[in-house]
Short mmCIF file of C-alpha atoms (C1' of nucleotides) in Angstrom, two decimals:
data_model
loop_
_atom_site.label_atom_id
_atom_site.label_comp_id
_atom_site.label_asym_id
_atom_site.label_seq_id
_atom_site.Cartn_x
_atom_site.Cartn_y
_atom_site.Cartn_z
CA MET C 39 -13.24 239.64 -53.60
CA GLY C 40 -11.02 241.76 -56.25
CA LYS C 41 -12.14 241.25 -59.21
CA LEU C 42 -15.53 240.24 -58.11
CA ARG C 43 -16.58 243.89 -59.64
CA GLU C 44 -16.09 242.48 -63.57
CA MET C 45 -19.01 239.77 -62.66
CA LEU C 46 -21.69 242.10 -63.59
CA ASP C 47 -20.43 243.03 -66.87
CA ALA C 48 -20.58 239.23 -68.15
CA ASP C 49 -23.99 238.14 -68.34
CA CYS C 50 -23.35 235.65 -65.83
CA GLY C 51 -25.43 232.50 -66.62
CA LEU C 52 -27.79 233.84 -63.56
CA PRO C 53 -30.12 236.34 -65.33
CA ALA C 54 -30.80 233.28 -67.82
CA ALA C 55 -31.04 231.36 -64.31
CA LEU C 56 -33.55 233.47 -63.69
CA GLU C 57 -35.14 233.83 -66.67
CA VAL C 58 -36.83 230.36 -65.87
CA MET C 59 -36.52 230.26 -62.32
CA GLY C 60 -37.29 233.78 -61.68
CA GLU C 61 -40.92 233.78 -60.97
CA ARG C 62 -41.84 232.91 -58.19
CA TRP C 63 -44.08 229.91 -58.61
CA SER C 64 -41.43 228.22 -60.58
CA PHE C 65 -39.65 227.19 -57.61
CA LEU C 66 -42.78 226.12 -55.84
CA ILE C 67 -43.61 223.95 -58.65
CA LEU C 68 -40.13 222.35 -59.14
CA ARG C 69 -40.12 221.91 -55.39
CA ALA C 70 -43.48 220.09 -55.80
CA ALA C 71 -42.17 217.75 -58.42
CA PHE C 72 -39.33 216.45 -56.56
CA ASN C 73 -41.51 215.58 -54.00
CA GLY C 74 -43.27 213.53 -56.05
CA LEU C 75 -46.15 215.37 -58.59
CA SER C 76 -46.79 215.02 -61.84
CA HIS C 77 -50.31 216.00 -62.47
CA PHE C 78 -51.95 218.89 -63.16
CA GLU C 79 -54.60 218.41 -60.71
CA GLU C 80 -51.41 217.51 -58.49
CA PHE C 81 -50.04 220.46 -58.90
CA LEU C 82 -52.68 222.46 -58.81
CA SER C 83 -54.62 221.78 -55.51
CA GLY C 84 -50.91 221.22 -53.85
CA LEU C 85 -50.06 224.52 -54.10
CA GLY C 86 -52.86 226.46 -54.93
CA ILE C 87 -52.12 228.54 -57.88
CA ALA C 88 -54.63 229.60 -59.89
CA ARG C 89 -55.36 227.32 -63.33
CA LYS C 90 -54.39 230.06 -65.53
CA ILE C 91 -50.71 230.32 -64.34
CA LEU C 92 -49.88 227.02 -63.63
CA SER C 93 -51.18 226.34 -67.22
CA ASN C 94 -48.12 228.98 -68.14
CA ARG C 95 -45.44 228.01 -65.78
CA LEU C 96 -46.05 224.35 -66.49
CA ALA C 97 -44.88 225.70 -70.24
CA LYS C 98 -42.31 227.31 -69.83
CA LEU C 99 -40.34 224.73 -67.65
CA VAL C 100 -41.22 222.58 -70.30
CA GLU C 101 -40.21 224.67 -72.72
CA HIS C 102 -37.16 224.92 -70.67
CA GLY C 103 -36.53 221.39 -70.20
CA ILE C 104 -36.57 221.23 -66.97
CA LEU C 105 -39.73 219.01 -67.09
CA GLU C 106 -40.53 216.66 -69.69
CA ARG C 107 -44.29 216.75 -70.59
CA THR C 108 -45.20 213.17 -71.10
CA PRO C 109 -48.87 212.01 -72.10
CA GLN C 110 -50.10 208.77 -70.20
CA ALA C 111 -49.41 205.77 -72.54
CA ASP C 112 -53.34 203.74 -71.00
CA ASP C 113 -54.72 207.37 -70.74
CA ARG C 114 -53.60 210.13 -72.84
CA ARG C 115 -56.14 212.38 -71.17
CA ARG C 116 -53.48 212.57 -68.26
CA VAL C 117 -50.86 213.68 -68.91
CA ALA C 118 -47.25 213.98 -66.85
CA TYR C 119 -44.55 216.15 -65.94
CA THR C 120 -41.32 215.16 -64.84
CA LEU C 121 -38.00 216.03 -63.91
CA THR C 122 -35.58 216.42 -66.78
CA PRO C 123 -31.96 215.78 -66.00
CA LYS C 124 -31.64 219.30 -66.52
CA GLY C 125 -34.25 220.06 -63.48
CA LEU C 126 -32.87 217.42 -61.24
CA ASP C 127 -29.53 219.66 -61.69
CA LEU C 128 -31.50 222.78 -60.10
CA LEU C 129 -31.72 221.00 -56.59
CA PRO C 130 -28.77 222.14 -54.39
CA ALA C 131 -30.05 225.92 -55.51
CA MET C 132 -33.07 224.69 -54.00
CA LEU C 133 -31.74 223.63 -51.07
CA ALA C 134 -29.54 226.42 -50.63
CA LEU C 135 -32.40 228.50 -50.89
CA ARG C 136 -34.04 226.07 -48.73
CA GLN C 137 -31.45 226.45 -45.87
CA TRP C 138 -31.09 229.94 -46.42
CA GLY C 139 -34.95 230.73 -45.06
CA VAL C 140 -34.40 227.65 -42.47
CA LYS C 141 -31.44 229.28 -41.41
CA TYR C 142 -32.93 232.58 -39.89
CA GLY C 143 -36.39 231.68 -39.28
CA LEU C 144 -38.62 232.57 -42.07
CA GLY C 145 -41.41 230.27 -42.81
CA VAL C 146 -42.55 227.49 -40.26
CA GLN C 147 -40.25 225.34 -38.42
CA SER C 148 -39.99 221.47 -39.45
CA ASP C 149 -39.66 219.06 -38.22
CA LEU C 150 -38.04 216.97 -41.04
CA VAL C 151 -34.49 217.14 -41.54
CA LEU C 152 -32.97 216.46 -44.97
CA VAL C 153 -30.24 213.34 -44.35
CA ASP C 154 -28.33 210.80 -45.94
CA CYS C 155 -29.87 207.98 -45.84
CA ARG C 156 -26.59 205.78 -45.28
CA ASP C 157 -25.73 207.28 -41.76
CA HIS C 158 -28.78 209.12 -41.17
CA ARG C 159 -27.65 212.44 -40.73
CA PRO C 160 -28.70 215.65 -41.77
CA ILE C 161 -26.74 216.96 -44.67
CA ALA C 162 -24.43 219.38 -44.63
CA PRO C 163 -25.04 223.07 -45.41
CA ILE C 164 -24.44 223.78 -49.17
CA GLY C 165 -21.65 225.95 -49.17
CA ILE C 166 -18.48 226.62 -51.67
CA HIS C 167 -15.73 224.16 -52.06
CA ALA C 168 -12.75 224.32 -53.72
CA HIS C 169 -11.50 221.41 -56.36
CA ASP C 170 -10.37 219.47 -53.51
CA GLY C 171 -13.61 219.86 -51.65
CA ARG C 172 -12.15 222.05 -48.87
CA PRO C 173 -14.53 224.85 -48.16
CA ILE C 174 -14.03 227.85 -48.79
CA ALA C 175 -14.58 231.04 -47.16
CA TYR C 176 -15.79 234.65 -49.37
CA ALA C 177 -12.75 236.15 -48.82
CA ASP C 178 -10.54 233.43 -50.64
CA LEU C 179 -12.69 233.97 -53.68
CA LYS C 180 -11.32 235.13 -57.12
CA TRP C 181 -12.30 235.84 -59.86
CA LEU C 182 -9.73 235.00 -63.33
CA TYR C 183 -9.53 235.09 -66.38
CA ARG C 184 -9.94 231.33 -68.19
CA THR C 185 -6.01 231.38 -69.33
CA ASP C 186 -4.83 232.19 -65.97
CA VAL C 187 -5.90 229.30 -64.10
CA GLY C 188 -3.94 226.48 -62.55
CA GLU C 189 -4.80 223.08 -64.11
CA PRO C 190 -8.22 222.99 -66.53
CA MET X 428 -36.33 209.82 -52.35
CA GLY X 429 -38.99 208.29 -50.55
CA LYS X 430 -40.57 210.60 -47.43
CA LEU X 431 -39.96 213.17 -49.45
CA ARG X 432 -43.21 214.33 -50.14
CA GLU X 433 -43.47 215.21 -47.03
CA MET X 434 -41.79 218.81 -48.19
CA LEU X 435 -44.07 219.72 -49.87
CA ASP X 436 -46.45 220.16 -46.63
CA ALA X 437 -44.34 221.70 -44.65
CA ASP X 438 -43.76 225.24 -45.39
CA CYS X 439 -39.95 224.33 -45.28
CA GLY X 440 -38.53 228.07 -45.22
CA LEU X 441 -38.59 227.72 -49.01
CA PRO X 442 -41.81 230.08 -49.69
CA ALA X 443 -40.01 232.22 -47.00
CA ALA X 444 -36.89 232.70 -48.76
CA LEU X 445 -38.63 233.51 -52.24
CA GLU X 446 -40.63 236.10 -51.24
CA VAL X 447 -37.56 238.41 -50.56
CA MET X 448 -35.50 237.00 -53.30
CA GLY X 449 -38.19 235.59 -55.93
CA GLU X 450 -38.82 238.99 -57.49
CA ARG X 451 -36.91 239.62 -60.85
CA TRP X 452 -34.39 241.95 -60.09
CA SER X 453 -33.61 240.95 -56.20
CA PHE X 454 -30.61 238.72 -57.04
CA LEU X 455 -29.64 240.55 -59.81
CA ILE X 456 -29.21 243.17 -57.51
CA LEU X 457 -28.01 241.26 -55.00
CA ARG X 458 -25.00 240.10 -57.24
CA ALA X 459 -24.25 243.27 -58.05
CA ALA X 460 -23.56 244.05 -54.59
CA PHE X 461 -21.49 241.35 -54.36
CA ASN X 462 -19.45 243.37 -57.11
CA GLY X 463 -19.29 245.48 -54.74
CA LEU X 464 -21.60 248.08 -56.39
CA SER X 465 -23.59 250.06 -53.27
CA HIS X 466 -25.00 252.51 -54.19
CA PHE X 467 -28.02 253.96 -55.60
CA GLU X 468 -27.02 255.47 -58.81
CA GLU X 469 -25.09 253.00 -59.07
CA PHE X 470 -27.72 250.33 -59.15
CA LEU X 471 -29.54 252.68 -60.84
CA SER X 472 -27.00 252.72 -64.18
CA GLY X 473 -25.20 249.18 -63.73
CA LEU X 474 -28.63 247.29 -63.67
CA GLY X 475 -30.80 249.48 -66.49
CA ILE X 476 -33.57 248.68 -63.50
CA ALA X 477 -36.20 251.47 -63.14
CA ARG X 478 -35.57 254.12 -60.65
CA LYS X 479 -39.03 253.14 -58.98
CA ILE X 480 -38.34 249.35 -58.98
CA LEU X 481 -34.67 249.83 -57.50
CA SER X 482 -36.15 252.11 -54.50
CA ASN X 483 -38.37 249.44 -53.74
CA ARG X 484 -36.65 246.11 -53.90
CA LEU X 485 -33.93 248.21 -52.35
CA ALA X 486 -36.16 248.97 -49.63
CA LYS X 487 -37.55 245.35 -49.15
CA LEU X 488 -34.18 243.74 -49.30
CA VAL X 489 -33.01 246.42 -46.35
CA GLU X 490 -36.56 245.67 -44.37
CA HIS X 491 -35.56 241.70 -45.08
CA GLY X 492 -32.25 242.40 -43.11
CA ILE X 493 -30.31 241.18 -46.32
CA LEU X 494 -28.82 244.87 -47.29
CA GLU X 495 -27.99 247.59 -44.34
CA ARG X 496 -28.68 250.77 -45.53
CA THR X 497 -25.90 253.23 -44.44
CA PRO X 498 -25.97 257.18 -44.74
CA GLN X 499 -22.00 258.55 -45.39
CA ALA X 500 -20.57 260.55 -42.32
CA ASP X 501 -19.12 262.66 -44.37
CA ASP X 502 -22.01 263.38 -46.74
CA ARG X 503 -25.38 262.33 -45.20
CA ARG X 504 -27.11 262.98 -48.72
CA ARG X 505 -25.00 259.78 -49.60
CA VAL X 506 -26.19 256.33 -48.44
CA ALA X 507 -24.27 252.86 -48.94
CA TYR X 508 -26.16 249.66 -49.27
CA THR X 509 -23.98 246.93 -47.85
CA LEU X 510 -24.86 243.47 -47.18
CA THR X 511 -25.45 241.76 -44.12
CA PRO X 512 -24.21 238.76 -42.52
CA LYS X 513 -27.67 237.25 -44.34
CA GLY X 514 -27.01 238.37 -47.06
CA LEU X 515 -23.47 237.17 -47.26
CA ASP X 516 -25.01 233.76 -46.54
CA LEU X 517 -26.66 233.94 -49.91
CA LEU X 518 -23.64 233.69 -51.71
CA PRO X 519 -24.31 229.65 -51.62
CA ALA X 520 -27.94 229.42 -53.84
CA MET X 521 -26.72 232.63 -56.26
CA LEU X 522 -23.54 230.86 -57.15
CA ALA X 523 -25.58 227.55 -57.68
CA LEU X 524 -28.60 228.89 -59.42
CA ARG X 525 -25.13 230.57 -61.61
CA GLN X 526 -23.54 227.17 -62.37
CA TRP X 527 -26.32 226.17 -63.12
CA GLY X 528 -27.26 228.51 -66.07
CA VAL X 529 -23.65 228.35 -66.85
CA LYS X 530 -23.62 224.83 -67.10
CA TYR X 531 -26.32 224.24 -69.34
CA GLY X 532 -25.29 226.98 -71.67
CA LEU X 533 -27.74 229.85 -71.18
CA GLY X 534 -26.49 233.43 -71.32
CA VAL X 535 -23.28 234.88 -72.65
CA GLN X 536 -20.16 232.66 -72.17
CA SER X 537 -17.46 234.67 -69.74
CA ASP X 538 -13.78 234.13 -69.23
CA LEU X 539 -14.15 234.35 -65.85
CA VAL X 540 -13.88 231.44 -63.77
CA LEU X 541 -14.87 232.35 -59.45
CA VAL X 542 -11.37 230.55 -58.21
CA ASP X 543 -9.57 229.63 -55.24
CA CYS X 544 -7.02 231.96 -54.38
CA ARG X 545 -5.13 229.66 -53.08
CA ASP X 546 -4.32 227.20 -55.98
CA HIS X 547 -6.11 229.78 -58.25
CA ARG X 548 -8.30 226.38 -59.53
CA PRO X 549 -11.65 227.07 -60.55
CA ILE X 550 -14.12 226.56 -57.74
CA ALA X 551 -16.40 223.33 -57.24
CA PRO X 552 -19.68 223.04 -58.65
CA ILE X 553 -22.08 223.55 -55.74
CA GLY X 554 -23.57 220.56 -54.08
CA ILE X 555 -24.97 218.62 -51.83
CA HIS X 556 -22.16 216.68 -49.42
CA ALA X 557 -22.81 214.28 -46.37
CA HIS X 558 -22.17 216.06 -42.90
CA ASP X 559 -18.48 215.07 -43.51
CA GLY X 560 -17.91 215.96 -46.84
CA ARG X 561 -18.96 213.40 -48.48
CA PRO X 562 -20.79 214.28 -52.18
CA ILE X 563 -24.21 212.42 -51.69
CA ALA X 564 -26.56 211.49 -55.00
CA TYR X 565 -29.66 212.93 -55.26
CA ALA X 566 -31.09 209.24 -54.63
CA ASP X 567 -29.77 208.71 -50.93
CA LEU X 568 -31.37 211.64 -49.72
CA LYS X 569 -34.12 210.87 -47.03
CA TRP X 570 -36.31 212.88 -44.95
CA LEU X 571 -36.61 212.40 -40.82
CA TYR X 572 -38.02 213.65 -38.24
CA ARG X 573 -35.73 215.38 -36.31
CA THR X 574 -35.75 212.85 -33.53
CA ASP X 575 -34.97 209.74 -35.46
CA VAL X 576 -31.66 211.51 -36.82
CA GLY X 577 -27.92 209.89 -36.00
CA GLU X 578 -26.63 212.31 -33.32
CA PRO X 579 -26.93 215.88 -33.38
"C1'" DC V 737 -27.29 262.12 -54.92
"C1'" DG V 738 -31.26 259.20 -53.23
"C1'" DG V 739 -35.35 259.37 -53.52
"C1'" DT V 740 -40.91 260.66 -54.66
"C1'" DA V 741 -44.81 261.35 -58.23
"C1'" DT V 742 -47.41 260.50 -62.08
"C1'" DC V 743 -48.59 257.57 -66.52
"C1'" DC V 744 -48.82 254.09 -68.98
"C1'" DA V 745 -47.88 249.04 -71.02
"C1'" DC V 746 -48.43 244.95 -70.03
"C1'" DA V 747 -48.00 240.56 -66.39
"C1'" DT V 748 -48.96 238.41 -62.55
"C1'" DG V 749 -52.86 236.31 -60.53
"C1'" DG V 750 -56.95 234.55 -58.52
"C1'" DA V 751 -61.64 232.97 -59.43
"C1'" DT V 752 -65.10 231.29 -62.04
"C1'" DA V 753 -66.65 228.60 -66.53
"C1'" DC V 754 -66.59 225.60 -70.40
"C1'" DT V 755 -64.44 222.07 -73.36
"C1'" DG V 756 -62.89 217.86 -75.38
"C1'" DC Q 1485 -57.98 215.02 -66.59
"C1'" DA Q 1486 -55.53 219.09 -67.88
"C1'" DG Q 1487 -56.02 222.15 -70.06
"C1'" DT Q 1488 -58.46 227.14 -72.77
"C1'" DA Q 1489 -61.68 231.37 -72.23
"C1'" DT Q 1490 -63.20 235.30 -69.61
"C1'" DC Q 1491 -63.19 239.06 -66.63
"C1'" DC Q 1492 -60.99 241.98 -63.37
"C1'" DA Q 1493 -57.98 243.36 -59.20
"C1'" DT Q 1494 -53.31 244.42 -58.49
"C1'" DG Q 1495 -48.01 244.38 -59.06
"C1'" DT Q 1496 -44.69 245.03 -62.37
"C1'" DG Q 1497 -41.38 247.88 -65.12
"C1'" DG Q 1498 -39.78 251.52 -68.10
"C1'" DA Q 1499 -39.71 256.95 -68.54
"C1'" DT Q 1500 -40.09 261.07 -67.08
"C1'" DA Q 1501 -40.42 264.97 -64.24
"C1'" DC Q 1502 -39.03 266.93 -59.72
"C1'" DC Q 1503 -37.57 267.79 -55.08
"C1'" DG Q 1504 -34.41 268.47 -50.75
#
DNA sequence: CGGTATCCACATGGATACTG
DNA sequence: CAGTATCCATGTGGATACCG
């Protein structure tokens, strides 16, 4: 993979991403949010997480702009946590991780499949693609300096 | 997203994936492995991780079949940790996470870009695609029972 | 070189009780 | 309902020393 070694030096956004999502519960809370859960007690009972940890994680996710905290208009005690665009953008990463887990037979076998609602066929495995959509193999990847790329 | 709520009930492979990769250093060690690092001391100085933690994480990654531990033929004290196919399969998840971090301006701006070596153009953002390669929007996803999918 | 062993600080996580 | 407060056990992480 050639120049890939340099990926190490660059603080490549991965450590930054992990700062938020690297904590054990963060992805599970995110998944729950994708599932439509939005209230404290829903997360609490849905995930089996400790109140303190949930409180802490929600605050961190809000702080990082992944969830948005909005008190209800009717009952101001009631608070809804909803995904921001930034949070929604984590779906590919989450699905990639999930697919990996499924592929290697970890966890419980589910009989639910994520499909494209247009043709009711399962989505493709999340993978690496060239700018034009061609799948790329691991061996065909290379690091280049921004100034050396073909067309911007 | 309709039936997505059921994703919660299913132990969908995500928790299983997180059991290994959910620990803070796991992804960083993996990234280092992708960068070509393979020896204990390389990881140690490359990552600035504590010996004990590194030892523990490497053992766990090996135990889960993500890294392979092979003592060198010439010097049996020397051990190489290399990515297994299962480990290599984590690249999309890692890149998706990394791209997310980069997209939202987290971490240090790198001047290195991952490109397809055939045309030297940056790879596409990791995303969700239908079986035939069409990109799918979040709103077009749906959960179906395995028995209800179009063609297997 | 590739680890254990030890010590210590602090974070994580669970349980439970309390509050506005 | 959505937290905060408290207690406690265990895990994480760093530093350092030691070992085959």
